[in-house]
PDB file of C-alpha atoms in Angstrom:
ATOM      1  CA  UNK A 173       0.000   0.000   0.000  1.00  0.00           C
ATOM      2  CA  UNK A 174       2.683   2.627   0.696  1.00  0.00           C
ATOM      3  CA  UNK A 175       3.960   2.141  -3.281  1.00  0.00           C
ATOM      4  CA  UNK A 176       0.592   2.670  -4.349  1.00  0.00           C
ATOM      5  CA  UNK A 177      -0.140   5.741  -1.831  1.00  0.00           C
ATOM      6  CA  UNK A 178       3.068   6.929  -3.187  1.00  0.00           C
ATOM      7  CA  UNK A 179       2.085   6.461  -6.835  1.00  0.00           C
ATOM      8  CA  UNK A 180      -0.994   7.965  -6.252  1.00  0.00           C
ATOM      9  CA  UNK A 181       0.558  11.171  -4.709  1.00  0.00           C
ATOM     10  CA  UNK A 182       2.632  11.781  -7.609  1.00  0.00           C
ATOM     11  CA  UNK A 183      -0.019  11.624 -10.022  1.00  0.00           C
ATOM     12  CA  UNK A 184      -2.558  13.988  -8.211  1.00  0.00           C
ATOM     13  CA  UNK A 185      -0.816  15.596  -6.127  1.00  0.00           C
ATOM     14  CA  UNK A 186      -2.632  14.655  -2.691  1.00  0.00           C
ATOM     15  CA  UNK A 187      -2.719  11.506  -0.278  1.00  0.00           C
ATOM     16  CA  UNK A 188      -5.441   8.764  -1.149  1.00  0.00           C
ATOM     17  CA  UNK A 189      -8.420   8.558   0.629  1.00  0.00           C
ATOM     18  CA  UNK A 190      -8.960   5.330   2.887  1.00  0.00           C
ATOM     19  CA  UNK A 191     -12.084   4.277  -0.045  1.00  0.00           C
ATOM     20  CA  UNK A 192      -9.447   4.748  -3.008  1.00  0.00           C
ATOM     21  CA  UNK A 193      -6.505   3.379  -1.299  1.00  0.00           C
ATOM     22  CA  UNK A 194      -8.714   0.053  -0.756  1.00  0.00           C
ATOM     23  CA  UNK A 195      -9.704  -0.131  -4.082  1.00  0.00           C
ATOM     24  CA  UNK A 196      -6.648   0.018  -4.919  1.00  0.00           C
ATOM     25  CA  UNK A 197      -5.146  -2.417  -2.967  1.00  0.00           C
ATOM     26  CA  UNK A 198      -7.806  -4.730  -3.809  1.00  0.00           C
ATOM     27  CA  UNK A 199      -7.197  -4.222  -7.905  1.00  0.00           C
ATOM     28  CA  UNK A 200      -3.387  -4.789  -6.571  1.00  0.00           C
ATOM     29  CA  UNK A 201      -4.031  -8.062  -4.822  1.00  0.00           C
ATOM     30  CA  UNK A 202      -6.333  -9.357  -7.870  1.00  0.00           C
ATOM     31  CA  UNK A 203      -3.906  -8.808 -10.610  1.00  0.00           C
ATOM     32  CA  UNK A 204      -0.360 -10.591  -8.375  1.00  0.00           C
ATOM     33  CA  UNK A 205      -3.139 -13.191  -7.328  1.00  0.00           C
ATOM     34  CA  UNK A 206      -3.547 -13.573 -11.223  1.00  0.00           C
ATOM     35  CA  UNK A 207      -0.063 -13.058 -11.953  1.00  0.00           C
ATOM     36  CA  UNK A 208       1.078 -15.558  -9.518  1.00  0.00           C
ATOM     37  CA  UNK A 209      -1.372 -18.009 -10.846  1.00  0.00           C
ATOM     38  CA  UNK A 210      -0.429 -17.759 -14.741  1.00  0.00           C
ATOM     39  CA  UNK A 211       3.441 -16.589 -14.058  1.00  0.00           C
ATOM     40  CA  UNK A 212       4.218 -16.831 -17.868  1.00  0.00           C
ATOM     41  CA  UNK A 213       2.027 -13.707 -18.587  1.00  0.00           C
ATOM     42  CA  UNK A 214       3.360 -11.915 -15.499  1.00  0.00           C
ATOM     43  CA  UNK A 215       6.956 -12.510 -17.631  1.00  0.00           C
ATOM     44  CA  UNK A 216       5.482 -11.783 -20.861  1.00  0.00           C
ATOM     45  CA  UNK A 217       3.947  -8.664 -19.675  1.00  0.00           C
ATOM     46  CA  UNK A 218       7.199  -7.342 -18.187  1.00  0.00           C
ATOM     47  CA  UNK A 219       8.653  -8.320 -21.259  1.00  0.00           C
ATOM     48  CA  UNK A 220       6.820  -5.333 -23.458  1.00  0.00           C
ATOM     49  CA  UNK A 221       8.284  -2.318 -24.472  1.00  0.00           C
ATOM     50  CA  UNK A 222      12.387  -1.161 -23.874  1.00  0.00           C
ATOM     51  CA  UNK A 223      12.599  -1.177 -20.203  1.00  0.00           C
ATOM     52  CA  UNK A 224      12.751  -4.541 -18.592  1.00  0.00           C
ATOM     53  CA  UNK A 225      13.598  -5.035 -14.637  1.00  0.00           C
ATOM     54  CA  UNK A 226      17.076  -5.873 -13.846  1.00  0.00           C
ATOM     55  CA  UNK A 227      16.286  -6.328 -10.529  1.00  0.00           C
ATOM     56  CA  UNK A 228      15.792 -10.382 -10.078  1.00  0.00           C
ATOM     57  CA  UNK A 229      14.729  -9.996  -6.142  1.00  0.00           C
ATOM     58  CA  UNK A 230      11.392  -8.377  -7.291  1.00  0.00           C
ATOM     59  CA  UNK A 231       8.499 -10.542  -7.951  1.00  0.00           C
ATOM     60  CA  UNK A 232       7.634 -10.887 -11.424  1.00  0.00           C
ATOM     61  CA  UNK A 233       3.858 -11.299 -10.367  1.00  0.00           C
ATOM     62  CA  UNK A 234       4.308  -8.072  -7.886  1.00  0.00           C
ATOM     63  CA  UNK A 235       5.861  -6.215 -10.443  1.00  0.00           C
ATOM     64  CA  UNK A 236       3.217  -6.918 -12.935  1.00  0.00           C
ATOM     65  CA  UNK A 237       0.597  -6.316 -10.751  1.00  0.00           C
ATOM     66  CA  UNK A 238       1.552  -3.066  -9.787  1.00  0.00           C
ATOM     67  CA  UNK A 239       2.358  -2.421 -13.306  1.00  0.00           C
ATOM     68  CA  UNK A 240      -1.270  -2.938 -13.985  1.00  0.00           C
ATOM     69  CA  UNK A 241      -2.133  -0.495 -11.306  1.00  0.00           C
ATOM     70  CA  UNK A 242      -0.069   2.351 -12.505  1.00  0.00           C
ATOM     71  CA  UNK A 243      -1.533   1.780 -15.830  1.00  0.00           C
ATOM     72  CA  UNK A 244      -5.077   2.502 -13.883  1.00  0.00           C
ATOM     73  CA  UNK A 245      -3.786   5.718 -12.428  1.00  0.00           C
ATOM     74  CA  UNK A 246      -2.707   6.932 -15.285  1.00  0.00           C
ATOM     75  CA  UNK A 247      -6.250   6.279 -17.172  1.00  0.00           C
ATOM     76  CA  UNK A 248      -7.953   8.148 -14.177  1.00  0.00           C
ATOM     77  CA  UNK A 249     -10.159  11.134 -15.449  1.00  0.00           C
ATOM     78  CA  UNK A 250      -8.128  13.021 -12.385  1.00  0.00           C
ATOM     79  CA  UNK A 251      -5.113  11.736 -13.504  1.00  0.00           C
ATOM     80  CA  UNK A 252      -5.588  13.288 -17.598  1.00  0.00           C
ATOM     81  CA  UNK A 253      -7.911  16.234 -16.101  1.00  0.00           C
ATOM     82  CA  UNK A 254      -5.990  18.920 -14.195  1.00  0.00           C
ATOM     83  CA  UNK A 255      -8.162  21.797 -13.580  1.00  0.00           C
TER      84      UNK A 255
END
């Protein structure tokens, strides 16, 4: 949760509430749960693009999971909306 508080803060500019970081955390959980379960597509999905992670203590299925929820920060009307 403190990565995605974090993640969140730098996007919009202000602290979570308690009702987004749980969402949040529960989209989180889902996706390693799903990661962990089908670890090819965790690999595959870290695989895209030019960056790839050096760093081989970090769980692929973490790492794509949080991957995922960056993506949804990024896509949030807040996020593309600055008014």
């Amino acid at each position: 949760p403190e990565q995605l508080q974090h993640g969140y803060r730098l996007l919009l500019g202000r602290e979570a509430t308690t009702t987004e970081l749980a969402v949040l955390t529960r989209a989180f959980e889902r996706n390693r749960a799903d990661f962990a379960a089908n670890p090819n597509a965790a690999v595959g999905l870290l695989k895209t693009g030019t960056s790839t992670p050096t760093d081989t203590a970090l769980e692929p299925a973490a790492l794509a999971a949080m991957t995922g929820v960056a993506s949804t920060l990024l896509c949030l009307d807040e996020t593309v909306t600055k008014e």
